[in-house]
Amino acid sequence: MRRFFDKALSIFLSFAFVCGMAGCSFRPAQETSDPDVYVIGFSQLGSESDWRIANTKSMNDTFANNPDYELVIDNARQQQENQFAAVRRYILEGVDFIIIAPTVEDGWQTILTEVHDAGIPVIIMDRSVAVDDEDLYLTNIGSDFLRQGNLAVEWLEDEIPEDTEIKILHLQGTIGATAQIQRTKALEDAVAKHPNWEITSQLYGDFTEAKAYEVVTDYLKENSDIDVLYSENDNMTFGAMRALDEAGISYGNGGQVKIITFDATKEALQYCHDGKINLCVECNPMFGPRVKELIENYRNGLPIPKHVYVDESAYTTQNITQEFVDSREY
Ligand code: GZL
C-alpha cells in the first residue's frame, strides 16, 4: 500500500504543478487512512440490469466494511473507453489490485499490457476478454454462458415435438459480450440442428429493458407470428413482455409465446412461478466472496486457476415454489 501513497502523492504534486501552471483543478486520488490498506480498483461495466446492480452490491458488501481493503468502483456506463480511462487512472494511482468486468471481449490487449507492465494483478470478472496472452490476467471468474444457452435449448427440445415448426424471436444482449456470444451460439447451433426451428428475427436489446421494449414494439407492428421468445437477459424480457401486452399477444404457460430468459432475478422468478415466464436460466452475480477469496489466495502465494466458474441452474413454473422465490438474494 505504501506504493499507493507514494505514487498518489507524487502524481498529485506533479499534476498540481501542471494544473497550477494551466489554471485547472485536480482532485487528489482516493486516499485511505491506513497505508497498509489494500486498495482495489474495480472497473464495473455499467448499471444496465438488475443482474449488474446485484453484482456491484455483492462486491460492495464484501469489501466496503472490511478494514483491510478499500474498494474503488468506477461505473463505465457500458462504454469500453470509460473502462480504459478508469484502469489507466488506477495505474496512475498505484492501486494494489484491479478487477475488470469487461463490456465486450475485444480491445483489451493494450490496456491489459499496460497493467501487466505496471506490475498490478488483474482479475477479469463476469464476461471474458480476447487477448493473445492469458498471463495478462490472474483469472477469469464468471459463468459458463454456453452451458446456460444449452440448458435453454435442451428445455425447448423437450417442450417441442420433433416435427412441430416453431418461430423464435431472438433478443440479443450487448453485441460482443461473452454472455451474448455464447447464449447466441447455443441457440444458433440448435436451430442448425432442428430444421423445424426458425429464428424469425434477431433484435438488439443491449441487455436493457428500455431498448428491448423499443425494438420489440417496432417488430410487433409488422409481425405477430412467434411461438418462442429467447431473451438473453431478464431486463430485456420485461421490456418485451410490456410490448407483447400492448400488442395483445399472450405468453407464458398456456400462452401463444413461450418465454425463455437468462439471469433468474427475483422478479423473473416471480413471473416464472406465476406462469408468465416459462424458463429462467440462472446467471449468478454474487461474485464478491469468491473474488475476495481469490485475492487472498494471490496475496498468500497460493495457486489460482485461470478460469473459475460459478454454480447455476434453470427454473420452470413446475420446479419452483413461492418460498424459493422469496428466499432469493437478488
Ligand atoms: C452475465 C452478464 C450479463 C447479464 C445481464 O454474466 O454479463 O450482463 O446476463 C448483464 O443482465 O447486463
mmCIF file of C-alpha atoms and ligand atoms in Angstrom:
data_model
loop_
_atom_site.group_PDB
_atom_site.id
_atom_site.type_symbol
_atom_site.label_atom_id
_atom_site.label_comp_id
_atom_site.label_asym_id
_atom_site.label_seq_id
_atom_site.Cartn_x
_atom_site.Cartn_y
_atom_site.Cartn_z
ATOM 1 C CA MET A 1 0.000 0.000 0.000
ATOM 2 C CA ARG A 2 2.968 2.290 0.573
ATOM 3 C CA ARG A 3 3.299 2.370 -3.231
ATOM 4 C CA PHE A 4 -0.207 3.779 -3.462
ATOM 5 C CA PHE A 5 0.602 6.660 -1.129
ATOM 6 C CA ASP A 6 3.954 7.476 -2.699
ATOM 7 C CA LYS A 7 2.510 7.293 -6.198
ATOM 8 C CA ALA A 8 -0.593 9.292 -5.316
ATOM 9 C CA LEU A 9 1.464 11.990 -3.616
ATOM 10 C CA SER A 10 3.958 12.277 -6.464
ATOM 11 C CA ILE A 11 1.199 12.296 -9.079
ATOM 12 C CA PHE A 12 -0.788 14.828 -7.077
ATOM 13 C CA LEU A 13 2.218 17.118 -6.736
ATOM 14 C CA SER A 14 3.130 16.826 -10.401
ATOM 15 C CA PHE A 15 -0.451 17.360 -11.539
ATOM 16 C CA ALA A 16 -0.878 20.242 -9.054
ATOM 17 C CA PHE A 17 2.186 21.881 -10.524
ATOM 18 C CA VAL A 18 0.954 21.364 -14.072
ATOM 19 C CA CYS A 19 -2.600 22.383 -13.162
ATOM 20 C CA GLY A 20 -1.319 25.393 -11.286
ATOM 21 C CA MET A 21 0.511 26.392 -14.427
ATOM 22 C CA ALA A 22 -2.536 25.621 -16.580
ATOM 23 C CA GLY A 23 -5.125 27.010 -14.166
ATOM 24 C CA CYS A 24 -7.052 23.654 -13.951
ATOM 25 C CA SER A 25 -8.095 21.795 -10.753
ATOM 26 C CA PHE A 26 -7.125 18.239 -9.930
ATOM 27 C CA ARG A 27 -8.956 16.126 -7.366
ATOM 28 C CA PRO A 28 -6.382 14.025 -5.451
ATOM 29 C CA ALA A 29 -6.719 10.244 -5.865
ATOM 30 C CA GLN A 30 -8.937 8.356 -3.433
ATOM 31 C CA GLU A 31 -6.967 8.472 -0.199
ATOM 32 C CA THR A 32 -7.137 5.864 2.537
ATOM 33 C CA SER A 33 -6.247 6.496 6.203
ATOM 34 C CA ASP A 34 -4.009 3.439 6.666
ATOM 35 C CA PRO A 35 -1.007 2.758 4.348
ATOM 36 C CA ASP A 36 -1.485 -0.942 4.983
ATOM 37 C CA VAL A 37 -4.974 -0.977 3.435
ATOM 38 C CA TYR A 38 -5.100 -3.000 0.217
ATOM 39 C CA VAL A 39 -6.634 -0.808 -2.474
ATOM 40 C CA ILE A 40 -8.680 -2.474 -5.227
ATOM 41 C CA GLY A 41 -9.654 -0.547 -8.350
ATOM 42 C CA PHE A 42 -12.835 -2.061 -9.839
ATOM 43 C CA SER A 43 -13.927 -1.141 -13.379
ATOM 44 C CA GLN A 44 -17.613 -2.138 -13.443
ATOM 45 C CA LEU A 45 -19.060 -2.030 -16.968
ATOM 46 C CA GLY A 46 -22.328 -0.348 -16.064
ATOM 47 C CA SER A 47 -25.651 -0.499 -14.231
ATOM 48 C CA GLU A 48 -27.756 -1.665 -17.182
ATOM 49 C CA SER A 49 -29.597 -4.506 -15.469
ATOM 50 C CA ASP A 50 -30.830 -5.927 -12.168
ATOM 51 C CA TRP A 51 -28.101 -8.539 -12.548
ATOM 52 C CA ARG A 52 -25.423 -5.852 -12.760
ATOM 53 C CA ILE A 53 -26.809 -3.972 -9.744
ATOM 54 C CA ALA A 54 -26.716 -7.214 -7.733
ATOM 55 C CA ASN A 55 -23.178 -7.897 -8.939
ATOM 56 C CA THR A 56 -21.973 -4.457 -7.804
ATOM 57 C CA LYS A 57 -23.806 -4.865 -4.459
ATOM 58 C CA SER A 58 -22.108 -8.216 -3.887
ATOM 59 C CA MET A 59 -18.684 -6.617 -4.395
ATOM 60 C CA ASN A 60 -19.563 -3.658 -2.160
ATOM 61 C CA ASP A 61 -20.989 -5.863 0.595
ATOM 62 C CA THR A 62 -17.822 -7.951 0.556
ATOM 63 C CA PHE A 63 -15.225 -5.186 0.710
ATOM 64 C CA ALA A 64 -16.909 -1.951 1.868
ATOM 65 C CA ASN A 65 -16.854 -2.669 5.603
ATOM 66 C CA ASN A 66 -13.610 -4.613 5.634
ATOM 67 C CA PRO A 67 -10.838 -2.536 7.291
ATOM 68 C CA ASP A 68 -8.148 -4.401 5.339
ATOM 69 C CA TYR A 69 -9.470 -3.305 1.943
ATOM 70 C CA GLU A 70 -10.571 -0.193 0.088
ATOM 71 C CA LEU A 71 -12.720 -0.844 -2.999
ATOM 72 C CA VAL A 72 -12.807 1.984 -5.546
ATOM 73 C CA ILE A 73 -15.591 1.424 -8.131
ATOM 74 C CA ASP A 74 -15.952 3.148 -11.491
ATOM 75 C CA ASN A 75 -19.205 2.753 -13.474
ATOM 76 C CA ALA A 76 -18.336 2.769 -17.192
ATOM 77 C CA ARG A 77 -21.970 3.195 -18.296
ATOM 78 C CA GLN A 78 -21.454 0.355 -20.823
ATOM 79 C CA GLN A 79 -18.699 2.279 -22.666
ATOM 80 C CA GLN A 80 -15.391 0.414 -23.047
ATOM 81 C CA GLU A 81 -13.490 3.709 -23.421
ATOM 82 C CA ASN A 82 -14.635 4.659 -19.922
ATOM 83 C CA GLN A 83 -13.210 1.389 -18.648
ATOM 84 C CA PHE A 84 -9.857 2.126 -20.265
ATOM 85 C CA ALA A 85 -9.812 5.574 -18.614
ATOM 86 C CA ALA A 86 -10.641 4.092 -15.203
ATOM 87 C CA VAL A 87 -7.958 1.400 -15.475
ATOM 88 C CA ARG A 88 -5.331 3.974 -16.504
ATOM 89 C CA ARG A 89 -6.371 6.100 -13.515
ATOM 90 C CA TYR A 90 -5.927 3.086 -11.229
ATOM 91 C CA ILE A 91 -2.441 2.510 -12.684
ATOM 92 C CA LEU A 92 -1.539 6.179 -12.060
ATOM 93 C CA GLU A 93 -2.882 5.983 -8.530
ATOM 94 C CA GLY A 94 -0.853 2.833 -7.902
ATOM 95 C CA VAL A 95 -3.670 0.627 -6.625
ATOM 96 C CA ASP A 96 -2.692 -2.811 -5.354
ATOM 97 C CA PHE A 97 -5.172 -4.815 -7.475
ATOM 98 C CA ILE A 98 -7.503 -4.254 -10.422
ATOM 99 C CA ILE A 99 -10.790 -6.006 -11.188
ATOM 100 C CA ILE A 100 -12.434 -5.587 -14.607
ATOM 101 C CA ALA A 101 -15.960 -6.617 -15.643
ATOM 102 C CA PRO A 102 -15.471 -6.087 -19.398
ATOM 103 C CA THR A 103 -18.212 -4.730 -21.654
ATOM 104 C CA VAL A 104 -17.078 -6.736 -24.692
ATOM 105 C CA GLU A 105 -14.347 -9.314 -25.340
ATOM 106 C CA ASP A 106 -12.297 -7.399 -27.920
ATOM 107 C CA GLY A 107 -9.971 -4.407 -27.430
ATOM 108 C CA TRP A 108 -8.249 -5.295 -24.124
ATOM 109 C CA GLN A 109 -4.747 -6.287 -25.307
ATOM 110 C CA THR A 110 -3.154 -2.828 -24.973
ATOM 111 C CA ILE A 111 -4.641 -1.787 -21.651
ATOM 112 C CA LEU A 112 -4.009 -5.177 -20.016
ATOM 113 C CA THR A 113 -0.394 -4.998 -21.234
ATOM 114 C CA GLU A 114 -0.108 -1.568 -19.555
ATOM 115 C CA VAL A 115 -1.465 -3.006 -16.313
ATOM 116 C CA HIS A 116 0.858 -6.004 -16.561
ATOM 117 C CA ASP A 117 3.847 -3.715 -17.192
ATOM 118 C CA ALA A 118 2.832 -1.688 -14.123
ATOM 119 C CA GLY A 119 3.035 -4.913 -12.087
ATOM 120 C CA ILE A 120 -0.592 -4.750 -10.899
ATOM 121 C CA PRO A 121 -2.505 -8.074 -10.740
ATOM 122 C CA VAL A 122 -5.884 -8.262 -12.541
ATOM 123 C CA ILE A 123 -8.984 -10.419 -12.202
ATOM 124 C CA ILE A 124 -11.413 -10.478 -15.151
ATOM 125 C CA MET A 125 -14.900 -10.868 -13.668
ATOM 126 C CA ASP A 126 -18.184 -11.954 -15.285
ATOM 127 C CA ARG A 127 -17.579 -11.756 -19.051
ATOM 128 C CA SER A 128 -14.241 -12.634 -20.736
ATOM 129 C CA VAL A 129 -11.566 -10.821 -22.727
ATOM 130 C CA ALA A 130 -9.987 -11.965 -26.002
ATOM 131 C CA VAL A 131 -6.239 -11.409 -25.600
ATOM 132 C CA ASP A 132 -3.175 -13.146 -27.082
ATOM 133 C CA ASP A 133 -1.703 -13.950 -23.666
ATOM 134 C CA GLU A 134 -3.794 -15.251 -20.751
ATOM 135 C CA ASP A 135 -0.894 -14.345 -18.446
ATOM 136 C CA LEU A 136 -2.074 -10.739 -18.719
ATOM 137 C CA TYR A 137 -4.641 -11.567 -16.014
ATOM 138 C CA LEU A 138 -4.703 -13.822 -12.962
ATOM 139 C CA THR A 139 -8.061 -15.488 -13.590
ATOM 140 C CA ASN A 140 -11.474 -15.070 -15.231
ATOM 141 C CA ILE A 141 -14.309 -15.701 -12.783
ATOM 142 C CA GLY A 142 -17.740 -15.957 -14.353
ATOM 143 C CA SER A 143 -20.478 -18.131 -15.772
ATOM 144 C CA ASP A 144 -20.345 -20.842 -18.394
ATOM 145 C CA PHE A 145 -22.602 -18.928 -20.790
ATOM 146 C CA LEU A 146 -22.608 -21.668 -23.439
ATOM 147 C CA ARG A 147 -23.871 -24.143 -20.822
ATOM 148 C CA GLN A 148 -26.611 -21.633 -19.923
ATOM 149 C CA GLY A 149 -27.685 -21.453 -23.574
ATOM 150 C CA ASN A 150 -27.563 -25.240 -23.921
ATOM 151 C CA LEU A 151 -29.779 -25.642 -20.818
ATOM 152 C CA ALA A 152 -32.327 -23.395 -22.559
ATOM 153 C CA VAL A 153 -32.312 -25.226 -25.905
ATOM 154 C CA GLU A 154 -32.430 -28.625 -24.174
ATOM 155 C CA TRP A 155 -35.579 -27.469 -22.327
ATOM 156 C CA LEU A 156 -37.085 -26.276 -25.637
ATOM 157 C CA GLU A 157 -36.264 -29.619 -27.270
ATOM 158 C CA ASP A 158 -38.240 -31.348 -24.500
ATOM 159 C CA GLU A 159 -41.135 -28.907 -24.949
ATOM 160 C CA ILE A 160 -41.436 -29.060 -28.743
ATOM 161 C CA PRO A 161 -42.424 -32.297 -30.569
ATOM 162 C CA GLU A 162 -39.865 -33.361 -33.193
ATOM 163 C CA ASP A 163 -41.931 -32.400 -36.251
ATOM 164 C CA THR A 164 -43.529 -29.185 -34.918
ATOM 165 C CA GLU A 165 -42.392 -25.996 -36.626
ATOM 166 C CA ILE A 166 -41.623 -23.078 -34.306
ATOM 167 C CA LYS A 167 -40.808 -19.419 -34.930
ATOM 168 C CA ILE A 168 -38.302 -17.954 -32.447
ATOM 169 C CA LEU A 169 -37.847 -14.239 -31.763
ATOM 170 C CA HIS A 170 -34.259 -13.752 -30.512
ATOM 171 C CA LEU A 171 -33.488 -10.757 -28.255
ATOM 172 C CA GLN A 172 -29.714 -10.261 -28.097
ATOM 173 C CA GLY A 173 -27.664 -8.513 -25.416
ATOM 174 C CA THR A 174 -24.646 -6.240 -25.952
ATOM 175 C CA ILE A 175 -23.062 -7.489 -29.174
ATOM 176 C CA GLY A 176 -19.561 -8.821 -28.487
ATOM 177 C CA ALA A 177 -20.163 -9.504 -24.797
ATOM 178 C CA THR A 178 -19.338 -13.082 -23.807
ATOM 179 C CA ALA A 179 -22.857 -13.593 -22.428
ATOM 180 C CA GLN A 180 -24.315 -12.560 -25.804
ATOM 181 C CA ILE A 181 -21.817 -14.509 -27.905
ATOM 182 C CA GLN A 182 -22.300 -17.790 -26.059
ATOM 183 C CA ARG A 183 -26.070 -17.601 -25.469
ATOM 184 C CA THR A 184 -26.496 -16.769 -29.166
ATOM 185 C CA LYS A 185 -24.206 -19.630 -30.220
ATOM 186 C CA ALA A 186 -26.276 -22.171 -28.256
ATOM 187 C CA LEU A 187 -29.481 -21.062 -29.999
ATOM 188 C CA GLU A 188 -27.972 -20.823 -33.486
ATOM 189 C CA ASP A 189 -26.368 -24.274 -33.135
ATOM 190 C CA ALA A 190 -29.722 -25.729 -32.039
ATOM 191 C CA VAL A 191 -31.563 -24.087 -34.967
ATOM 192 C CA ALA A 192 -28.968 -25.559 -37.348
ATOM 193 C CA LYS A 193 -29.735 -28.975 -35.824
ATOM 194 C CA HIS A 194 -33.553 -28.613 -35.974
ATOM 195 C CA PRO A 195 -34.878 -27.829 -39.496
ATOM 196 C CA ASN A 196 -38.335 -27.212 -37.958
ATOM 197 C CA TRP A 197 -36.953 -24.351 -35.789
ATOM 198 C CA GLU A 198 -36.750 -20.857 -37.353
ATOM 199 C CA ILE A 199 -35.309 -17.645 -35.914
ATOM 200 C CA THR A 200 -37.712 -15.036 -37.315
ATOM 201 C CA SER A 201 -35.526 -12.103 -36.262
ATOM 202 C CA GLN A 202 -32.542 -11.211 -34.031
ATOM 203 C CA LEU A 203 -33.259 -7.900 -32.288
ATOM 204 C CA TYR A 204 -30.588 -5.861 -30.467
ATOM 205 C CA GLY A 205 -31.699 -5.144 -26.889
ATOM 206 C CA ASP A 206 -28.312 -4.234 -25.312
ATOM 207 C CA PHE A 207 -29.345 -6.026 -22.076
ATOM 208 C CA THR A 208 -31.694 -3.134 -21.158
ATOM 209 C CA GLU A 209 -35.474 -3.063 -20.615
ATOM 210 C CA ALA A 210 -35.954 0.222 -22.483
ATOM 211 C CA LYS A 211 -34.130 -0.863 -25.631
ATOM 212 C CA ALA A 212 -35.898 -4.239 -25.693
ATOM 213 C CA TYR A 213 -39.322 -2.595 -25.299
ATOM 214 C CA GLU A 214 -38.493 -0.254 -28.209
ATOM 215 C CA VAL A 215 -37.289 -2.922 -30.667
ATOM 216 C CA VAL A 216 -39.965 -5.498 -29.813
ATOM 217 C CA THR A 217 -42.716 -2.874 -30.084
ATOM 218 C CA ASP A 218 -41.443 -1.945 -33.555
ATOM 219 C CA TYR A 219 -41.135 -5.618 -34.551
ATOM 220 C CA LEU A 220 -44.681 -6.492 -33.444
ATOM 221 C CA LYS A 221 -46.130 -3.733 -35.644
ATOM 222 C CA GLU A 222 -45.354 -5.931 -38.670
ATOM 223 C CA ASN A 223 -45.079 -9.436 -37.161
ATOM 224 C CA SER A 224 -47.115 -11.303 -34.586
ATOM 225 C CA ASP A 225 -46.448 -14.905 -35.626
ATOM 226 C CA ILE A 226 -43.944 -16.017 -32.979
ATOM 227 C CA ASP A 227 -44.005 -19.108 -30.781
ATOM 228 C CA VAL A 228 -40.910 -18.561 -28.607
ATOM 229 C CA LEU A 229 -39.084 -15.522 -27.204
ATOM 230 C CA TYR A 230 -35.398 -16.339 -26.476
ATOM 231 C CA SER A 231 -34.268 -13.301 -24.486
ATOM 232 C CA GLU A 232 -30.641 -13.035 -23.336
ATOM 233 C CA ASN A 233 -31.435 -11.329 -20.013
ATOM 234 C CA ASP A 234 -34.362 -10.627 -17.689
ATOM 235 C CA ASN A 235 -34.499 -6.866 -18.157
ATOM 236 C CA MET A 236 -34.911 -7.261 -21.920
ATOM 237 C CA THR A 237 -37.596 -9.864 -21.193
ATOM 238 C CA PHE A 238 -39.521 -7.394 -19.014
ATOM 239 C CA GLY A 239 -39.445 -4.856 -21.869
ATOM 240 C CA ALA A 240 -40.612 -7.499 -24.349
ATOM 241 C CA MET A 241 -43.446 -8.574 -22.027
ATOM 242 C CA ARG A 242 -44.695 -4.980 -21.922
ATOM 243 C CA ALA A 243 -44.607 -4.852 -25.746
ATOM 244 C CA LEU A 244 -46.451 -8.194 -26.023
ATOM 245 C CA ASP A 245 -49.107 -6.972 -23.569
ATOM 246 C CA GLU A 246 -49.648 -3.820 -25.637
ATOM 247 C CA ALA A 247 -49.907 -5.912 -28.815
ATOM 248 C CA GLY A 248 -52.432 -8.220 -27.162
ATOM 249 C CA ILE A 249 -50.220 -11.299 -27.590
ATOM 250 C CA SER A 250 -50.369 -13.873 -24.764
ATOM 251 C CA TYR A 251 -47.269 -15.551 -23.319
ATOM 252 C CA GLY A 252 -46.149 -17.965 -20.610
ATOM 253 C CA ASN A 253 -47.932 -21.177 -19.625
ATOM 254 C CA GLY A 254 -50.876 -21.690 -21.987
ATOM 255 C CA GLY A 255 -49.988 -18.526 -23.941
ATOM 256 C CA GLN A 256 -49.053 -18.099 -27.605
ATOM 257 C CA VAL A 257 -45.390 -17.300 -26.843
ATOM 258 C CA LYS A 258 -43.123 -19.446 -24.645
ATOM 259 C CA ILE A 259 -40.632 -17.160 -22.875
ATOM 260 C CA ILE A 260 -37.039 -18.191 -22.161
ATOM 261 C CA THR A 261 -34.961 -15.701 -20.169
ATOM 262 C CA PHE A 262 -31.469 -15.569 -18.625
ATOM 263 C CA ASP A 263 -30.325 -14.290 -15.203
ATOM 264 C CA ALA A 264 -33.162 -15.664 -12.985
ATOM 265 C CA THR A 265 -33.501 -12.468 -10.926
ATOM 266 C CA LYS A 266 -36.162 -12.468 -8.207
ATOM 267 C CA GLU A 267 -38.638 -10.559 -10.395
ATOM 268 C CA ALA A 268 -38.210 -13.018 -13.267
ATOM 269 C CA LEU A 269 -38.559 -15.982 -10.908
ATOM 270 C CA GLN A 270 -41.805 -14.495 -9.579
ATOM 271 C CA TYR A 271 -43.129 -14.259 -13.144
ATOM 272 C CA CYS A 272 -41.973 -17.840 -13.657
ATOM 273 C CA HIS A 273 -43.740 -19.032 -10.518
ATOM 274 C CA ASP A 274 -46.870 -17.187 -11.688
ATOM 275 C CA GLY A 275 -46.697 -18.863 -15.116
ATOM 276 C CA LYS A 276 -45.861 -15.694 -17.127
ATOM 277 C CA ILE A 277 -42.293 -16.854 -17.986
ATOM 278 C CA ASN A 278 -41.675 -20.488 -18.955
ATOM 279 C CA LEU A 279 -37.937 -20.886 -18.266
ATOM 280 C CA CYS A 280 -35.453 -18.869 -16.187
ATOM 281 C CA VAL A 281 -31.802 -19.831 -16.720
ATOM 282 C CA GLU A 282 -29.764 -18.747 -13.719
ATOM 283 C CA CYS A 283 -26.731 -16.477 -14.036
ATOM 284 C CA ASN A 284 -25.237 -15.908 -10.598
ATOM 285 C CA PRO A 285 -23.979 -12.320 -9.963
ATOM 286 C CA MET A 286 -22.878 -12.830 -6.348
ATOM 287 C CA PHE A 287 -19.138 -12.894 -7.040
ATOM 288 C CA GLY A 288 -17.925 -10.793 -4.065
ATOM 289 C CA PRO A 289 -16.943 -13.521 -1.581
ATOM 290 C CA ARG A 290 -15.316 -15.693 -4.274
ATOM 291 C CA VAL A 291 -13.325 -12.733 -5.645
ATOM 292 C CA LYS A 292 -12.116 -11.881 -2.116
ATOM 293 C CA GLU A 293 -11.013 -15.497 -1.646
ATOM 294 C CA LEU A 294 -9.084 -15.376 -4.952
ATOM 295 C CA ILE A 295 -7.357 -12.108 -3.980
ATOM 296 C CA GLU A 296 -6.377 -13.534 -0.605
ATOM 297 C CA ASN A 297 -5.070 -16.714 -2.244
ATOM 298 C CA TYR A 298 -2.980 -14.497 -4.534
ATOM 299 C CA ARG A 299 -1.641 -12.453 -1.591
ATOM 300 C CA ASN A 300 -0.727 -15.691 0.215
ATOM 301 C CA GLY A 301 1.069 -17.073 -2.839
ATOM 302 C CA LEU A 302 -1.471 -19.867 -3.394
ATOM 303 C CA PRO A 303 -2.207 -21.215 -6.903
ATOM 304 C CA ILE A 304 -5.160 -19.683 -8.781
ATOM 305 C CA PRO A 305 -6.950 -21.471 -11.671
ATOM 306 C CA LYS A 306 -7.153 -19.498 -14.946
ATOM 307 C CA HIS A 307 -10.934 -19.928 -15.101
ATOM 308 C CA VAL A 308 -13.356 -20.078 -12.163
ATOM 309 C CA TYR A 309 -16.992 -20.942 -12.897
ATOM 310 C CA VAL A 310 -19.956 -20.298 -10.597
ATOM 311 C CA ASP A 311 -22.749 -22.838 -9.920
ATOM 312 C CA GLU A 312 -26.019 -22.214 -11.781
ATOM 313 C CA SER A 313 -29.326 -23.929 -12.615
ATOM 314 C CA ALA A 314 -32.545 -23.475 -14.615
ATOM 315 C CA TYR A 315 -36.048 -22.943 -13.249
ATOM 316 C CA THR A 316 -39.583 -23.537 -14.565
ATOM 317 C CA THR A 317 -43.034 -22.971 -13.123
ATOM 318 C CA GLN A 318 -43.072 -26.646 -12.207
ATOM 319 C CA ASN A 319 -39.848 -26.724 -10.177
ATOM 320 C CA ILE A 320 -40.007 -23.568 -8.031
ATOM 321 C CA THR A 321 -42.114 -22.587 -5.003
ATOM 322 C CA GLN A 322 -43.119 -19.168 -3.658
ATOM 323 C CA GLU A 323 -40.868 -19.910 -0.670
ATOM 324 C CA PHE A 324 -37.910 -20.418 -3.036
ATOM 325 C CA VAL A 325 -38.649 -17.129 -4.832
ATOM 326 C CA ASP A 326 -38.939 -15.272 -1.505
ATOM 327 C CA SER A 327 -35.588 -16.713 -0.418
ATOM 328 C CA ARG A 328 -33.619 -15.270 -3.347
ATOM 329 C CA GLU A 329 -30.992 -12.591 -2.605
ATOM 330 C CA TYR A 330 -31.302 -10.691 -5.908
HETATM 331 C C1 GZL B 1 -23.893 -12.151 -17.425
HETATM 332 C C2 GZL B 1 -23.803 -10.662 -17.526
HETATM 333 C C3 GZL B 1 -24.956 -10.132 -18.288
HETATM 334 C C4 GZL B 1 -26.298 -10.448 -17.636
HETATM 335 C C5 GZL B 1 -27.054 -9.203 -17.968
HETATM 336 O O1 GZL B 1 -22.859 -12.640 -16.635
HETATM 337 O O2 GZL B 1 -22.612 -10.280 -18.200
HETATM 338 O O3 GZL B 1 -24.827 -8.720 -18.332
HETATM 339 O O4 GZL B 1 -26.891 -11.609 -18.130
HETATM 340 C C6 GZL B 1 -25.994 -8.147 -17.745
HETATM 341 O O5 GZL B 1 -28.175 -8.972 -17.159
HETATM 342 O O6 GZL B 1 -26.347 -6.967 -18.331
#
